[in-house]
XYZ file of C-alpha atoms in Angstrom:
477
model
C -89.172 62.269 49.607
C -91.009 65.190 51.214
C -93.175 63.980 54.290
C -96.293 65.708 55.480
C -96.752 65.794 59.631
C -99.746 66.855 61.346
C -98.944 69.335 64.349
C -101.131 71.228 65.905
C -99.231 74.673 65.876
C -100.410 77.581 64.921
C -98.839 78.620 61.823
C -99.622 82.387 62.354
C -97.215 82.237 65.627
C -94.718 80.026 64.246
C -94.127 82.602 60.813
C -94.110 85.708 63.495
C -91.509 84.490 65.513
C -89.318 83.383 62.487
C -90.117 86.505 60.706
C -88.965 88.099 64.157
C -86.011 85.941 64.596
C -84.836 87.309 60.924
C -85.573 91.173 61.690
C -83.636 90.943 65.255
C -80.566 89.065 63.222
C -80.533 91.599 60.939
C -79.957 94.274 63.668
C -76.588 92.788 64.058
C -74.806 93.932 60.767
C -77.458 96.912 60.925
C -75.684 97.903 64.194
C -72.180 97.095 62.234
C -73.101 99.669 59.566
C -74.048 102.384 62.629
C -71.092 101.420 64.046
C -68.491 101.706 61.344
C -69.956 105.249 59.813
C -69.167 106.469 63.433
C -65.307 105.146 63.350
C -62.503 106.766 61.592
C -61.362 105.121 58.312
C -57.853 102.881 59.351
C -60.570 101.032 61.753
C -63.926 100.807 59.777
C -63.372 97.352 57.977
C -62.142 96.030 61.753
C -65.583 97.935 63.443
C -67.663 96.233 60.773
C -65.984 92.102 61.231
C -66.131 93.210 65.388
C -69.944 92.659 64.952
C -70.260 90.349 62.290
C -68.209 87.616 63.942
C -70.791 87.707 66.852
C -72.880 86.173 64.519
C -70.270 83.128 63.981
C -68.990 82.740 67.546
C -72.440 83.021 69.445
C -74.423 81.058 67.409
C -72.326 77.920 67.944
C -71.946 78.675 71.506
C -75.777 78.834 71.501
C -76.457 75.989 69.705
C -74.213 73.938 71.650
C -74.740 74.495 75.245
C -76.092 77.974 75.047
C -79.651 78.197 74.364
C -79.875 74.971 77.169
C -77.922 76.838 80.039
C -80.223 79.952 79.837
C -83.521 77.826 79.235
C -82.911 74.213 79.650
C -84.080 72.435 82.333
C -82.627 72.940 85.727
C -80.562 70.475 87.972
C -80.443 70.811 91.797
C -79.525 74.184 93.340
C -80.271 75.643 89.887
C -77.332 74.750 88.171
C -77.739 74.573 84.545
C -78.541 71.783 82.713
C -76.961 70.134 79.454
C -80.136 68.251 78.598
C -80.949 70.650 75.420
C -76.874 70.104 74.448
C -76.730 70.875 70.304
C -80.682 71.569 70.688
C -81.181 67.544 71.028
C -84.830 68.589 71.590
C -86.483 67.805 68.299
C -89.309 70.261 66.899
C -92.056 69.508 69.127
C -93.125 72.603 71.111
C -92.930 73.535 74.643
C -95.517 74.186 76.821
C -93.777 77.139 78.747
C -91.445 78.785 76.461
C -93.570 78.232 72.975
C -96.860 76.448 73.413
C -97.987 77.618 69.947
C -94.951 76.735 67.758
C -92.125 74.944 67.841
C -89.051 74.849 70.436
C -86.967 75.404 67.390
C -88.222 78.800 66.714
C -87.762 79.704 70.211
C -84.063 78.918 70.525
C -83.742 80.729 67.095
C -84.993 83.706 67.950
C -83.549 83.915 71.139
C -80.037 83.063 69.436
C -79.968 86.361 67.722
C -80.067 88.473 71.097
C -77.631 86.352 72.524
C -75.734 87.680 69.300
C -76.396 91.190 69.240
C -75.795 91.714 72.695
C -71.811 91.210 73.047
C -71.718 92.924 69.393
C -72.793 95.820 70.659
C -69.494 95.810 73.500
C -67.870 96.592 70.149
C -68.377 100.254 70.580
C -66.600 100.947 73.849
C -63.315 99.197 72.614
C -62.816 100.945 69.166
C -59.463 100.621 67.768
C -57.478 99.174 70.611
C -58.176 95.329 71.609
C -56.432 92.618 69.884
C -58.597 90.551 67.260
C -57.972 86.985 68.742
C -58.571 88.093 72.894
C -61.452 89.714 71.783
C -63.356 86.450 70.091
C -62.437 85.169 73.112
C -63.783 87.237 75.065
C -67.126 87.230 73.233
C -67.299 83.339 73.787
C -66.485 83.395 77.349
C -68.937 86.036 77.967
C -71.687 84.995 76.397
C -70.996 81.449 78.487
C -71.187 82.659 81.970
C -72.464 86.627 81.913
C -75.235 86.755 79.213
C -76.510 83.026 79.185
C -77.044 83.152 83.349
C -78.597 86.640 83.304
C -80.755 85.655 80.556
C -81.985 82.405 82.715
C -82.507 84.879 85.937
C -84.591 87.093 83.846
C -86.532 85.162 81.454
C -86.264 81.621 81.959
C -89.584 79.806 84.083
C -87.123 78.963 86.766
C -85.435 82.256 86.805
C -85.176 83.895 90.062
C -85.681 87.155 89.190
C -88.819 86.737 87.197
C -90.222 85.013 90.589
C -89.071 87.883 92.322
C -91.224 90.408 90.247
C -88.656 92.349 87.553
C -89.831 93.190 84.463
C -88.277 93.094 81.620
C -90.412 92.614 78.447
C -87.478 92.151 75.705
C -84.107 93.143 77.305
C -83.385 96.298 79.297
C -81.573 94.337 81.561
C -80.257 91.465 79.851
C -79.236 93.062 76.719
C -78.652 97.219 77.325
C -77.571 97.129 81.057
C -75.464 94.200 80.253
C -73.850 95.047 77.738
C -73.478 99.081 78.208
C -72.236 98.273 81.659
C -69.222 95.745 80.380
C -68.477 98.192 77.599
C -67.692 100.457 79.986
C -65.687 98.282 82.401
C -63.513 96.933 78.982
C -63.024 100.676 78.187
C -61.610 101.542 81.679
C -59.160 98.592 81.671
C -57.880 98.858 77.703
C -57.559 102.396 78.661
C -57.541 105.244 76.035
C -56.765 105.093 72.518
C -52.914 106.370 72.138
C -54.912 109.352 69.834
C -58.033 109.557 71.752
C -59.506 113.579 72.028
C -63.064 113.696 73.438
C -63.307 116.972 71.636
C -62.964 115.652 68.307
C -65.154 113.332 65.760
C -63.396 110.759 63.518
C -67.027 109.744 61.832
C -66.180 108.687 57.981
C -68.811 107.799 56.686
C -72.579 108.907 58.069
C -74.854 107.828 55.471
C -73.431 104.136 56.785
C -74.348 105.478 60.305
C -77.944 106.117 58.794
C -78.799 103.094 57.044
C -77.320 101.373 60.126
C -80.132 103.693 62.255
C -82.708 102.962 59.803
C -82.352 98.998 59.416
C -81.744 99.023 63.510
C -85.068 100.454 63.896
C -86.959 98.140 61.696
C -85.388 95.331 62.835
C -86.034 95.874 66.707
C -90.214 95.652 65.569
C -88.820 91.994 65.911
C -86.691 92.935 68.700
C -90.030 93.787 70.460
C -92.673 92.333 68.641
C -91.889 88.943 69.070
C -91.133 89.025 72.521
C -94.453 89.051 73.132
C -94.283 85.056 72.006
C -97.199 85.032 69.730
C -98.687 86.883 66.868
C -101.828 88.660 69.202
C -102.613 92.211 70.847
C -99.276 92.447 73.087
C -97.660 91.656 69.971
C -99.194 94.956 68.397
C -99.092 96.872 71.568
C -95.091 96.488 72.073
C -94.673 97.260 68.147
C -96.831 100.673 68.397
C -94.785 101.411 71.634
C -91.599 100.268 70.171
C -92.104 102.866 67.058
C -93.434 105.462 69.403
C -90.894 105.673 71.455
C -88.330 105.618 68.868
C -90.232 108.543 67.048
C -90.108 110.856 70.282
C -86.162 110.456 70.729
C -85.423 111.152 67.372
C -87.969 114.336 67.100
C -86.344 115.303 70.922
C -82.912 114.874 69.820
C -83.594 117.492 66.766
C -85.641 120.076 68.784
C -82.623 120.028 71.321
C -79.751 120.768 68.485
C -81.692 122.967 67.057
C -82.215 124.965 69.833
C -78.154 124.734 70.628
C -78.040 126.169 66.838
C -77.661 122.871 64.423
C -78.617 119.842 63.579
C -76.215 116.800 63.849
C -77.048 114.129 61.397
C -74.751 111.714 63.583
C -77.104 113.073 66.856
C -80.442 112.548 65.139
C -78.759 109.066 64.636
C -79.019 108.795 68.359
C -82.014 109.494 69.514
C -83.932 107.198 68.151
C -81.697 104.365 69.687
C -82.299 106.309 72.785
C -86.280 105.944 72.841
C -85.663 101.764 71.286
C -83.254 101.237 73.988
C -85.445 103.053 76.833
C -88.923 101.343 75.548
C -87.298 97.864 75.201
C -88.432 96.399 78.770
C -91.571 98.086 79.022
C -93.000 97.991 75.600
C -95.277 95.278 76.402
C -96.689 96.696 79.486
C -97.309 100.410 79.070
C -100.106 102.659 77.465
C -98.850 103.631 73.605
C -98.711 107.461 75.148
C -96.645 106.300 78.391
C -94.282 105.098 74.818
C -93.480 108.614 73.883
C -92.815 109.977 77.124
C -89.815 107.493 77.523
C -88.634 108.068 74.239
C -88.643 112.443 75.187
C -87.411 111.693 79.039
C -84.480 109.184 78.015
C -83.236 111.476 75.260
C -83.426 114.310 76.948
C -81.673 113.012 80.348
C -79.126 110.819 77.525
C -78.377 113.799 75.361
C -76.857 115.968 78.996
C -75.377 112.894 80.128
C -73.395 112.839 76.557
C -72.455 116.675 76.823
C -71.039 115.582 80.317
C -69.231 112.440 79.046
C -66.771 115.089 77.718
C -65.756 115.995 81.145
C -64.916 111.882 82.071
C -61.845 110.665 81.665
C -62.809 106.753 79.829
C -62.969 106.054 76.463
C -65.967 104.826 75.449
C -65.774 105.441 72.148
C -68.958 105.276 70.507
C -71.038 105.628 73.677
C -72.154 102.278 74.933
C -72.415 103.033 78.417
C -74.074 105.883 77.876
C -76.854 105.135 75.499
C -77.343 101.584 75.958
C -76.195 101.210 79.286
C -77.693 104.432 80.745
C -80.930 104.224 78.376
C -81.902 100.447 79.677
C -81.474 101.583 83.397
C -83.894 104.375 82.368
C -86.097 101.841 80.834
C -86.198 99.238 83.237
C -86.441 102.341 85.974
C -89.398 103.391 84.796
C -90.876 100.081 83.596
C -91.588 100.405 87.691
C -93.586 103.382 87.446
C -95.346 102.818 84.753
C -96.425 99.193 84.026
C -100.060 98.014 84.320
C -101.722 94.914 84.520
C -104.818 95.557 82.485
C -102.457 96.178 79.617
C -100.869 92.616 79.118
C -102.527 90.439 82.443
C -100.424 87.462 81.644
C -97.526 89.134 82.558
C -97.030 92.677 83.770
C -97.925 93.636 87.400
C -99.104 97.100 88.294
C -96.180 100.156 88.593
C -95.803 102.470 91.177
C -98.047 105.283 89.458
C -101.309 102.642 89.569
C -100.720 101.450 93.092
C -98.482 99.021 93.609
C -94.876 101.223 94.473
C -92.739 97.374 95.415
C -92.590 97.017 91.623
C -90.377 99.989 91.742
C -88.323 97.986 93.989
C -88.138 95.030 92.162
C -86.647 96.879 88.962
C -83.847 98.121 91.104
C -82.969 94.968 92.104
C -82.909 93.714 88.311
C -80.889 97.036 87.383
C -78.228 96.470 90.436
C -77.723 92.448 90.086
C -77.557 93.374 86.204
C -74.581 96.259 86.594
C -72.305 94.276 89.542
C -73.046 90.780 87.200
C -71.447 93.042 84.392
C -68.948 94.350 86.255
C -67.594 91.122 87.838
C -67.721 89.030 84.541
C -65.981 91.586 82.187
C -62.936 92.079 84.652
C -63.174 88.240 85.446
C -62.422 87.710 81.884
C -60.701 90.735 80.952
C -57.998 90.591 83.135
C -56.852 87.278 83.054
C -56.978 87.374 79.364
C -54.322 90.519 79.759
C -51.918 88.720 81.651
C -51.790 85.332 79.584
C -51.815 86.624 76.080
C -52.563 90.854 76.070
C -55.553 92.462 75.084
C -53.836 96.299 74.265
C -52.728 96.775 70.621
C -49.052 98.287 70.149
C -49.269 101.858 70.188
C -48.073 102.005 66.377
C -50.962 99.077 65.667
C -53.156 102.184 66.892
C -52.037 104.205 65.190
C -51.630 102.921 62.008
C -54.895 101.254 62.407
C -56.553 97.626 62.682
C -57.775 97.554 59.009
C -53.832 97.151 58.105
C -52.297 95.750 61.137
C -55.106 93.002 61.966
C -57.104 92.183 58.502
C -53.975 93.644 56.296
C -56.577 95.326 54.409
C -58.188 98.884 53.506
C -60.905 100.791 52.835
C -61.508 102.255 49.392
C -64.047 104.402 48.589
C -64.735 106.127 45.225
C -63.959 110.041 45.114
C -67.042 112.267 45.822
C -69.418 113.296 42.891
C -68.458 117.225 43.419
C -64.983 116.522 43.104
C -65.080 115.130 39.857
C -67.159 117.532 38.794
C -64.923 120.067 39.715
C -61.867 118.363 38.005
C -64.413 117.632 34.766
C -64.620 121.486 35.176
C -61.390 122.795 35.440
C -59.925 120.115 32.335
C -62.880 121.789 29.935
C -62.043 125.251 31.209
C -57.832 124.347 30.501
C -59.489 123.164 26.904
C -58.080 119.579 27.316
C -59.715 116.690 25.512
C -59.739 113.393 26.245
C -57.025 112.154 24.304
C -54.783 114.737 26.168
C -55.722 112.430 29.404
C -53.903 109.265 28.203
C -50.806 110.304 29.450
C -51.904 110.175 33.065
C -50.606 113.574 33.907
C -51.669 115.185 37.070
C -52.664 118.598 38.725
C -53.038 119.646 42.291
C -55.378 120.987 44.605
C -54.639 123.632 46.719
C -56.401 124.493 50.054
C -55.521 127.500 52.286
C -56.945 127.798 55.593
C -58.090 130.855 56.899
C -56.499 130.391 60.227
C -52.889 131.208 59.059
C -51.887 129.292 62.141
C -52.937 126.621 60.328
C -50.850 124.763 57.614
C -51.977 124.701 54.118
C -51.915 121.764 51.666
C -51.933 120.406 48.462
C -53.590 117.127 47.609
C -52.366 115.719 43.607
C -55.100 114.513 41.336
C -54.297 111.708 38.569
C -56.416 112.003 35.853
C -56.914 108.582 35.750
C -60.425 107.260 37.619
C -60.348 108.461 40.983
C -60.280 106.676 44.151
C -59.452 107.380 48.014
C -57.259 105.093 49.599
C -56.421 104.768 53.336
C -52.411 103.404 53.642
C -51.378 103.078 56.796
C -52.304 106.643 58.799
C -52.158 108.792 55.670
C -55.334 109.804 53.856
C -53.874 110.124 49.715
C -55.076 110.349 46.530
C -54.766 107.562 43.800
């Protein structure tokens, strides 16, 4: 039997922060889709489970002791405390963290950026790290990198909110943290045995797009609800949140299209640019202060990618870069531009209105968050390298994680034009379908117009066509 309990929280909060808590989760396989469009085919199945496990390991780390070492109540010397162990705490409310809904709601929501955070690691280690030191590594780092930074930052208690850095929804505990220990896994796995910084192995954009486009809805929860109630900051950080986004993507265009085209897989970018730059300022900055981050972080972003070509890591997908690099720029400027009339319960004048120590303070968030990074990644890293391994075989690389972790493929059905175009050449040859029962086949014949280049045939069945990815070879079914 159903029982009815009187509370006195406000449903209107309680609904945004769930509905928030679901948009921010979604991000996760959103980011998986963005991702695995970006990755060449023998990986995309392992790119895609890289992020969705996040959402298996994490939450039971959160749930567990998680959620109570970054907000729990403290012991002596600040030493997290186990009191909120398996979330013991019930679903009253709490009168610092969610004074309008329940506790419950809290931890949830803040569960999914726990979970999001190491997923998005994912993209400096492409094709290269072991499956099982790799879950590992997402559970130990989510213990004693993500869960203490996220107390410093954000918990009542934490020491960097008393000293004065801002962070509104995660430049520093999400971007900075996790670009910078992309970076430092990429440097220690080294390069991938085929890596060529010249050359794109993206499969599959239109899953890079829908990734973009359900990342972008889902960080109006990202955002939104870190402003901990359904009210005017609430609004303010979505309309700066969308603004900023906006700006990158129309900067990222204008720049490629003065360079002569338009990458799809660029104008992917820029909008995570602007998202990732906005994050820790969105509630604390005027809506047009929103659109000059998102057109200064893509534009500084964008050279910093044409120089990554020059470095000599492999981070494949760019996670230092644009997450990394973007929330320093965020949390940078955060300092210049925040302003107490805009959200008074929480945002202290920047150095443009007056006040030039918040400046300060942001640099001290940005520098404890990159040597934190640092220090826990190759804390973990290494160790985990000399006990088990954390490098694939070179043939695993090679042949590709899909095969040689999951033992399975990626199948895709063969493009619209190019049955067409066999549908064209069988009427022109006069054959009907009867003639196709005997599963005969003709070839396809492409010549390069380099003639230092090899030519080659690919055989078509005429049975239904598919694409299959065996081992390193690309072949027709």
């Amino acid at each position: 039997m159903n029982s009815t309990k009187v509370t006195t929280h406000d449903t209107g909060d309680n609904a945004w922060m769930m509905t928030s808590a679901a948009l921010v989760l979604l991000m996760t396989p959103a980011l998986a889709f963005f991702y695995g469009g970006l990755v060449d085919r023998k990986n995309i199945l392992n790119q895609l489970f890289l992020s969705f496990i996040c959402m298996g390991i994490v939450f039971v780390q959160w749930v567990l002791f998680g959620f109570s070492f970054a907000f729990g109540p403290e012991l002596k010397f600040g030493i997290e405390s186990w009191k909120w162990f398996a979330l013991r705490f019930g679903e009253g409310d709490n009168a610092i963290y969610s004074p309008t809904y329940p506790l419950l709601t809290f931890a949830m929501y803040q569960a999914t950026f726990a979970i999001i955070t190491p997923a998005l690691i994912s993209g400096a280690i492409v094709g290269r790290m072991k499956l099982i030191p790799y879950m590992l590594f997402i559970f130990i780092w989510s213990t004693v990198c993500y869960d203490p930074m996220a107390h410093w930052v954000w918990s009542s208690k934490g020491w960097l909110k008393h000293l004065g850095t801002l962070d509104f929804a995660g430049g520093t505990v999400v971007h900075v943290l996790s670009g910078v220990s992309g970076l430092v896994a990429a440097i220690i796995l080294g390069k991938r045995s085929d890596y060529d910084p010249r050359s794109t192995a993206a499969h599959n954009l239109p899953f890079t797009i829908l990734g973009t486009g359900l990342l972008w809805i889902g960080w109006s929860g990202f955002n939104g609800g870190s402003a901990n109630s359904a009210d005017g900051i609430a609004a303010l950080a979505l309309v700066n949140t969308n603004a900023a986004a906006a700006a990158g993507l129309v900067t990222w265009v204008v720049i490629d299209a003065i360079r002569g085209h338009v990458s799809i897989s660029g104008a992917c970018v820029g909008p995570i640019v602007g998202l990732v730059a906005v994050t820790p300022a969105c509630g604390f900055i005027q809506t047009g202060w929103a659109l000059f981050f998102g057109v200064t972080a893509t534009c500084i972003i964008y050279s910093l990618l044409l120089l990554k070509h020059y470095m000599r890591f492999d981070d494949t997908l760019d996670v230092a870069v644009v997450h990394g690099g973007g929330g320093i720029l965020g949390a940078f400027m955060t300092g210049l531009f925040s302003q107490q009339k805009v959200n008074p319960a929480a945002a202290f004048d920047g150095a443009f209105y007056g006040r030039p120590i918040q400046l300060w303070y942001q640099i001290v968030g940005i520098l404890i968050a990159i040597v934190f990074a640092v220090v826990c990644t190759a804390g973990i890293l290494y160790p985990l390298d000399w006990i088990i391994g954390i490098r694939l075989a070179k043939e695993d690389e090679l042949e590709g994680l899909d095969l040689t972790a999951h033992g399975e493929c990626w199948e895709v059905a063969a493009s619209r034009a190019v049955g067409d175009l066999v549908k064209q050449i069988l009427d022109e040859q006069g054959v009907n379908k009867g003639q196709l029962e005997d599963n005969g086949s003709f070839e396809l014949h492409y010549t390069p117009s380099d003639a230092n280049r090899k030519s080659f045939t690919v055989p078509v069945t005429t049975r239904p066509t598919t694409i299959e990815c065996e081992s390193d070879d690309r072949h027709w079914k």
